[in-house]
Every structure is written in C-alpha cells, then in structure tokens.
Amino acid sequence: MRPNRDNILALMKTPGYRPLRIRELSRALKVPASYYREFRHLITKMVTGAELVELRRKRYALPGEGSFIIGKMQGHQGGFGFVSVADDKPDLYISRDGMGRALHGDTVMVKLEGRRRGLNPEGKVIKIVERGREPLVGTYQQDAGHGIVIPDDPRVSRNIDIDFDQTRGAQTGQKVVVRVTAWKSGFHNPVGEIKEVLGFPNDPNLEILSLIRSYDLPIDFPDPVLDEEGSIPENIDEALLRGRLDLRSARCFTIDPPLARDFDDAVSIDSTDKGYFRLGVHIADVSAFVPDGSLVDREAMYRGTSVHLVDRVIPMLPHRLTNEICSLNPDEDRLTMSVFMDINGQGEIVHYDIYESVI
C-alpha cells in the first residue's frame, strides 16, 4: 500500500496502539519496499507539521500521547506563559526557562514535565508549530553598541536585537515595526529587522498607526482587485432585476446617520389586513456584484470584516462598491435582500418571508 496520511493516523488512533519505529509502522501498514523512502519522508513531514510526535528511541505517536500536547501560548510580562489546551483541561504552566523560542500567540508543542504543588501541570516548549505574532510594534532603543526593540505588548517579554544595518534609520524613542529573522537559542533575544519607522510618540497619528500595524491590518487593495472592481458597471442591468421583488414604490428609509460613510441597510413599515405591523429590513445585496471566488470575494474573505477605528474605517470591500454601487443612496435603484416580518401587538413575529429584491 502506498504511504497515506489518513492510514497512518487511523493506525495510531487504534485502541491499544503502542509507539512504533518507522520500519515497524511500514510493516503494520504493509508499505511496499518501493514506497519505503516516500513513507519515511511522509513521517518526517507529519512530525514537522506537528501531526505526529517523535518519542524516545525514534518511536512515533499522536500529540497528546506520551506527554506531548499542542496548544496556543499565552505569554506573561514576567517571562513565563500558559498554553491553552482542551476546554475541560487546565492550562499548562511554562516557566521562563521552559519557554525556549516561543512568543505570545504562537502555537507550540509542549512536553509535560509534572505538576506544581496543587497548581497547573507544567511543561516545556519543544517545538514552534506556527508563529502567531508577526510583525511586532515596539520602541527602538540604541544602547551599548547595539539596538533593541522593546515590544509594546507586555505579553511579548523578549526584546528584539537589531543589527545597525537593519534599523532603517530609526532613532532612539521612535515607534517601529519589526520582524523576527533569527533566534540562536532560547536563552538569548531573537534577532530582527525593522520594516517600518512609525515616528515619535508625540505624533498625533502614531497610536492609530501603531494599532493598524500591530494587527497587520491590510489598508490598500491589490491592483488586480481594484481592476476587477473597476469592471463592475454602475448601472443595474435588466437581467439582474429578473425574479426580484420590486419594492421601488415602497417607502424605504435608512436609519444610518446623515454623515455615515455608506448606507448598507434600510427599513420599511406597513400594516396588514390582520392588524399586524409588517416590518421590512433591506440589506444591500453585494453578492449580486461580487461572484463567488472572484478576486474581490477572496480579498473580502481574507479581510473578514471592515475595521472601524476612531478616525477611519479600513473597509472589507473597495470604496466604489461600498460607497457607490452597493450604498443605498436616496432615489437610486439598489439591489437588496429583504426580510418581511409580520409583528403582532405584543411585539412577537408571527410570520416572515425572505426575498431577493430591488428598492
């Protein structure tokens, strides 16, 4: 049988499985000799990806067995951390010496090393499965012949050493964006390079910019996404109206304030012959203009949501879509998804309908 990830995992999940060497695994799975080299490569790849753990004497098992657990690191400014595991199990305590190269937010593999007296079980980081915080924002300091960046987030308890040829001209006291490039050992600080100099603390825009960079929020849209958006016509094609409920004679009104950047929802209210209120809620139908799997759709999926900050909005969709084509502006035909709810005198919804519509 050719090497197969699912078969390997299924074997190790079998009740009574004991950790085996690679040669023993290949026999148990009946791997032909011609595929043995490929099988060894697959086992190594699964260990690197933290699907398997390598135990003593080159034996292999699933994480969580043999005292190996994978979880997310929650750093502490004191230099230690906790690794979150299953919901019904206590977090693992990781001492400063046991942190190795792990930083707050990393997904790590931990080896259990007992339990502190009456407290959380304790472990030691043996592998970084996935880095969680990149890039970092901090304050640049130059001292004793070298530079360091002190991270803003106190949960990242290690400073980042900066070689003088990687400072981008940063001056002591400036906020910078830094990326970790190397880490010789867990007993030393990581080494990094400054990617961007944000400015001095007295800059009124610095806090917002630092926040944007800390969460690596994408501001500009890639040119191919903007090109695709530019090909979307502003006028509604008649083909898009077929099959839609025509509500253009209904009185629909937005409840957004006049200075809102865009209007993505509206309501209408009427009464029925049964004495109910009929509330209509109309949401801009972006899907009519953004096909599933298109560049604009994939960019929106990547961003996840619009981000509203104190002085600006970082949008999920490009400006022309949100502020023009899909904004429910007065006296303009707009495609919507509408929900009509019949509500009785006690405020209870007794019936509802959902339509593709035009308002």
PDB file of C-alpha atoms in Angstrom, residues 118-253:
ATOM      1  CA  GLY A 118      -1.634  21.712  43.662  1.00  0.00           C
ATOM      2  CA  LEU A 119      -1.343  24.044  40.670  1.00  0.00           C
ATOM      3  CA  ASN A 120      -1.384  23.761  36.888  1.00  0.00           C
ATOM      4  CA  PRO A 121       0.559  20.968  35.199  1.00  0.00           C
ATOM      5  CA  GLU A 122       3.921  22.193  33.934  1.00  0.00           C
ATOM      6  CA  GLY A 123       5.513  21.749  30.543  1.00  0.00           C
ATOM      7  CA  LYS A 124       8.415  22.719  28.330  1.00  0.00           C
ATOM      8  CA  VAL A 125       8.189  24.026  24.763  1.00  0.00           C
ATOM      9  CA  ILE A 126       9.974  21.666  22.378  1.00  0.00           C
ATOM     10  CA  LYS A 127       8.753  22.995  19.014  1.00  0.00           C
ATOM     11  CA  ILE A 128       7.164  26.092  17.459  1.00  0.00           C
ATOM     12  CA  VAL A 129       4.332  24.763  15.292  1.00  0.00           C
ATOM     13  CA  GLU A 130       3.223  28.154  13.967  1.00  0.00           C
ATOM     14  CA  ARG A 131       4.241  31.727  14.687  1.00  0.00           C
ATOM     15  CA  GLY A 132       1.299  33.822  15.813  1.00  0.00           C
ATOM     16  CA  ARG A 133       2.501  37.438  16.048  1.00  0.00           C
ATOM     17  CA  GLU A 134       4.182  38.923  13.006  1.00  0.00           C
ATOM     18  CA  PRO A 135       5.084  41.719  12.705  1.00  0.00           C
ATOM     19  CA  LEU A 136       5.550  43.364  16.131  1.00  0.00           C
ATOM     20  CA  VAL A 137       5.329  47.044  17.075  1.00  0.00           C
ATOM     21  CA  GLY A 138       7.649  48.461  19.690  1.00  0.00           C
ATOM     22  CA  THR A 139      10.032  51.234  20.761  1.00  0.00           C
ATOM     23  CA  TYR A 140      13.552  51.381  19.370  1.00  0.00           C
ATOM     24  CA  GLN A 141      16.413  51.904  21.798  1.00  0.00           C
ATOM     25  CA  GLN A 142      20.100  52.173  20.996  1.00  0.00           C
ATOM     26  CA  ASP A 143      22.430  51.249  23.816  1.00  0.00           C
ATOM     27  CA  ALA A 144      25.845  49.700  24.480  1.00  0.00           C
ATOM     28  CA  GLY A 145      26.758  49.425  20.832  1.00  0.00           C
ATOM     29  CA  HIS A 146      23.631  47.682  19.599  1.00  0.00           C
ATOM     30  CA  GLY A 147      19.945  48.349  19.026  1.00  0.00           C
ATOM     31  CA  ILE A 148      16.885  46.704  20.526  1.00  0.00           C
ATOM     32  CA  VAL A 149      13.142  46.949  20.053  1.00  0.00           C
ATOM     33  CA  ILE A 150      11.010  46.764  23.201  1.00  0.00           C
ATOM     34  CA  PRO A 151       7.606  45.314  22.144  1.00  0.00           C
ATOM     35  CA  ASP A 152       4.514  47.343  23.053  1.00  0.00           C
ATOM     36  CA  ASP A 153       2.596  44.202  24.036  1.00  0.00           C
ATOM     37  CA  PRO A 154       3.791  43.283  27.570  1.00  0.00           C
ATOM     38  CA  ARG A 155       2.915  39.640  26.886  1.00  0.00           C
ATOM     39  CA  VAL A 156       5.846  39.536  24.455  1.00  0.00           C
ATOM     40  CA  SER A 157       8.526  39.518  27.144  1.00  0.00           C
ATOM     41  CA  ARG A 158      11.612  39.314  24.906  1.00  0.00           C
ATOM     42  CA  ASN A 159      13.271  42.340  23.341  1.00  0.00           C
ATOM     43  CA  ILE A 160      14.380  42.013  19.723  1.00  0.00           C
ATOM     44  CA  ASP A 161      18.028  42.690  18.919  1.00  0.00           C
ATOM     45  CA  ILE A 162      18.621  44.835  15.832  1.00  0.00           C
ATOM     46  CA  ASP A 163      21.857  44.985  13.864  1.00  0.00           C
ATOM     47  CA  PHE A 164      22.787  48.529  12.901  1.00  0.00           C
ATOM     48  CA  ASP A 165      22.395  47.762   9.191  1.00  0.00           C
ATOM     49  CA  GLN A 166      18.744  46.738   9.792  1.00  0.00           C
ATOM     50  CA  THR A 167      17.447  49.872  11.568  1.00  0.00           C
ATOM     51  CA  ARG A 168      16.092  51.828   8.547  1.00  0.00           C
ATOM     52  CA  GLY A 169      17.443  54.954  10.215  1.00  0.00           C
ATOM     53  CA  ALA A 170      15.334  54.555  13.375  1.00  0.00           C
ATOM     54  CA  GLN A 171      16.229  56.830  16.277  1.00  0.00           C
ATOM     55  CA  THR A 172      16.031  56.077  19.977  1.00  0.00           C
ATOM     56  CA  GLY A 173      12.472  56.536  21.238  1.00  0.00           C
ATOM     57  CA  GLN A 174      10.736  56.032  17.891  1.00  0.00           C
ATOM     58  CA  LYS A 175       7.967  53.514  17.363  1.00  0.00           C
ATOM     59  CA  VAL A 176       8.872  50.905  14.765  1.00  0.00           C
ATOM     60  CA  VAL A 177       7.531  47.757  13.107  1.00  0.00           C
ATOM     61  CA  VAL A 178       9.917  44.833  13.494  1.00  0.00           C
ATOM     62  CA  ARG A 179      10.080  41.293  12.113  1.00  0.00           C
ATOM     63  CA  VAL A 180      11.975  38.464  13.804  1.00  0.00           C
ATOM     64  CA  THR A 181      14.512  36.951  11.398  1.00  0.00           C
ATOM     65  CA  ALA A 182      16.598  34.612  13.569  1.00  0.00           C
ATOM     66  CA  TRP A 183      16.828  33.142  17.035  1.00  0.00           C
ATOM     67  CA  LYS A 184      20.048  31.431  18.020  1.00  0.00           C
ATOM     68  CA  SER A 185      18.745  29.935  21.258  1.00  0.00           C
ATOM     69  CA  GLY A 186      16.010  30.381  23.813  1.00  0.00           C
ATOM     70  CA  PHE A 187      18.484  31.919  26.242  1.00  0.00           C
ATOM     71  CA  HIS A 188      19.147  34.929  24.002  1.00  0.00           C
ATOM     72  CA  ASN A 189      16.895  37.552  22.488  1.00  0.00           C
ATOM     73  CA  PRO A 190      15.648  36.980  18.957  1.00  0.00           C
ATOM     74  CA  VAL A 191      17.268  38.980  16.161  1.00  0.00           C
ATOM     75  CA  GLY A 192      15.127  41.077  13.869  1.00  0.00           C
ATOM     76  CA  GLU A 193      14.954  43.764  11.242  1.00  0.00           C
ATOM     77  CA  ILE A 194      12.985  46.996  11.288  1.00  0.00           C
ATOM     78  CA  LYS A 195      10.427  47.025   8.480  1.00  0.00           C
ATOM     79  CA  GLU A 196       8.965  50.497   9.078  1.00  0.00           C
ATOM     80  CA  VAL A 197       9.631  53.544  11.232  1.00  0.00           C
ATOM     81  CA  LEU A 198       6.310  54.914  12.522  1.00  0.00           C
ATOM     82  CA  GLY A 199       7.523  58.052  14.309  1.00  0.00           C
ATOM     83  CA  PHE A 200       7.979  59.657  17.717  1.00  0.00           C
ATOM     84  CA  PRO A 201       5.350  59.329  20.491  1.00  0.00           C
ATOM     85  CA  ASN A 202       4.262  62.978  20.157  1.00  0.00           C
ATOM     86  CA  ASP A 203       2.881  62.320  16.651  1.00  0.00           C
ATOM     87  CA  PRO A 204      -0.948  62.533  16.991  1.00  0.00           C
ATOM     88  CA  ASN A 205      -1.451  59.793  14.370  1.00  0.00           C
ATOM     89  CA  LEU A 206       1.001  57.371  15.950  1.00  0.00           C
ATOM     90  CA  GLU A 207      -1.396  55.449  18.205  1.00  0.00           C
ATOM     91  CA  ILE A 208      -3.801  54.618  15.380  1.00  0.00           C
ATOM     92  CA  LEU A 209      -0.968  53.691  13.028  1.00  0.00           C
ATOM     93  CA  SER A 210       0.627  51.501  15.716  1.00  0.00           C
ATOM     94  CA  LEU A 211      -2.700  49.738  16.233  1.00  0.00           C
ATOM     95  CA  ILE A 212      -3.054  49.098  12.497  1.00  0.00           C
ATOM     96  CA  ARG A 213       0.456  47.674  12.242  1.00  0.00           C
ATOM     97  CA  SER A 214       0.118  45.614  15.450  1.00  0.00           C
ATOM     98  CA  TYR A 215      -2.776  43.672  13.950  1.00  0.00           C
ATOM     99  CA  ASP A 216      -1.235  43.699  10.455  1.00  0.00           C
ATOM    100  CA  LEU A 217      -4.430  45.178   9.037  1.00  0.00           C
ATOM    101  CA  PRO A 218      -4.376  45.491   5.233  1.00  0.00           C
ATOM    102  CA  ILE A 219      -5.042  49.079   4.144  1.00  0.00           C
ATOM    103  CA  ASP A 220      -4.535  49.214   0.392  1.00  0.00           C
ATOM    104  CA  PHE A 221      -6.247  46.860  -2.031  1.00  0.00           C
ATOM    105  CA  PRO A 222      -4.068  44.990  -4.550  1.00  0.00           C
ATOM    106  CA  ASP A 223      -4.192  46.364  -8.094  1.00  0.00           C
ATOM    107  CA  PRO A 224      -5.811  43.201  -9.590  1.00  0.00           C
ATOM    108  CA  VAL A 225      -8.664  43.531  -7.060  1.00  0.00           C
ATOM    109  CA  LEU A 226      -9.185  47.189  -7.968  1.00  0.00           C
ATOM    110  CA  ASP A 227      -9.062  46.329 -11.685  1.00  0.00           C
ATOM    111  CA  GLU A 228     -11.774  43.697 -11.206  1.00  0.00           C
ATOM    112  CA  GLU A 229     -13.888  46.109  -9.173  1.00  0.00           C
ATOM    113  CA  GLY A 230     -13.475  48.755 -11.872  1.00  0.00           C
ATOM    114  CA  SER A 231     -15.091  46.439 -14.414  1.00  0.00           C
ATOM    115  CA  ILE A 232     -18.352  46.292 -12.408  1.00  0.00           C
ATOM    116  CA  PRO A 233     -20.939  48.554 -14.120  1.00  0.00           C
ATOM    117  CA  GLU A 234     -22.612  51.244 -12.039  1.00  0.00           C
ATOM    118  CA  ASN A 235     -25.986  50.863 -13.757  1.00  0.00           C
ATOM    119  CA  ILE A 236     -28.088  47.827 -12.885  1.00  0.00           C
ATOM    120  CA  ASP A 237     -28.511  45.504 -15.845  1.00  0.00           C
ATOM    121  CA  GLU A 238     -32.100  44.461 -16.531  1.00  0.00           C
ATOM    122  CA  ALA A 239     -31.040  40.817 -16.273  1.00  0.00           C
ATOM    123  CA  LEU A 240     -30.245  41.361 -12.596  1.00  0.00           C
ATOM    124  CA  LEU A 241     -33.819  42.502 -11.933  1.00  0.00           C
ATOM    125  CA  ARG A 242     -35.493  39.333 -13.222  1.00  0.00           C
ATOM    126  CA  GLY A 243     -37.145  37.366 -10.431  1.00  0.00           C
ATOM    127  CA  ARG A 244     -36.615  40.096  -7.826  1.00  0.00           C
ATOM    128  CA  LEU A 245     -39.442  41.559  -5.748  1.00  0.00           C
ATOM    129  CA  ASP A 246     -39.910  45.144  -6.974  1.00  0.00           C
ATOM    130  CA  LEU A 247     -40.117  47.459  -3.963  1.00  0.00           C
ATOM    131  CA  ARG A 248     -39.243  50.695  -5.732  1.00  0.00           C
ATOM    132  CA  SER A 249     -42.677  52.143  -4.953  1.00  0.00           C
ATOM    133  CA  ALA A 250     -42.367  51.296  -1.233  1.00  0.00           C
ATOM    134  CA  ARG A 251     -41.201  53.922   1.255  1.00  0.00           C
ATOM    135  CA  CYS A 252     -37.806  52.580   2.393  1.00  0.00           C
ATOM    136  CA  PHE A 253     -35.587  54.666   4.604  1.00  0.00           C
TER     137      PHE A 253
END
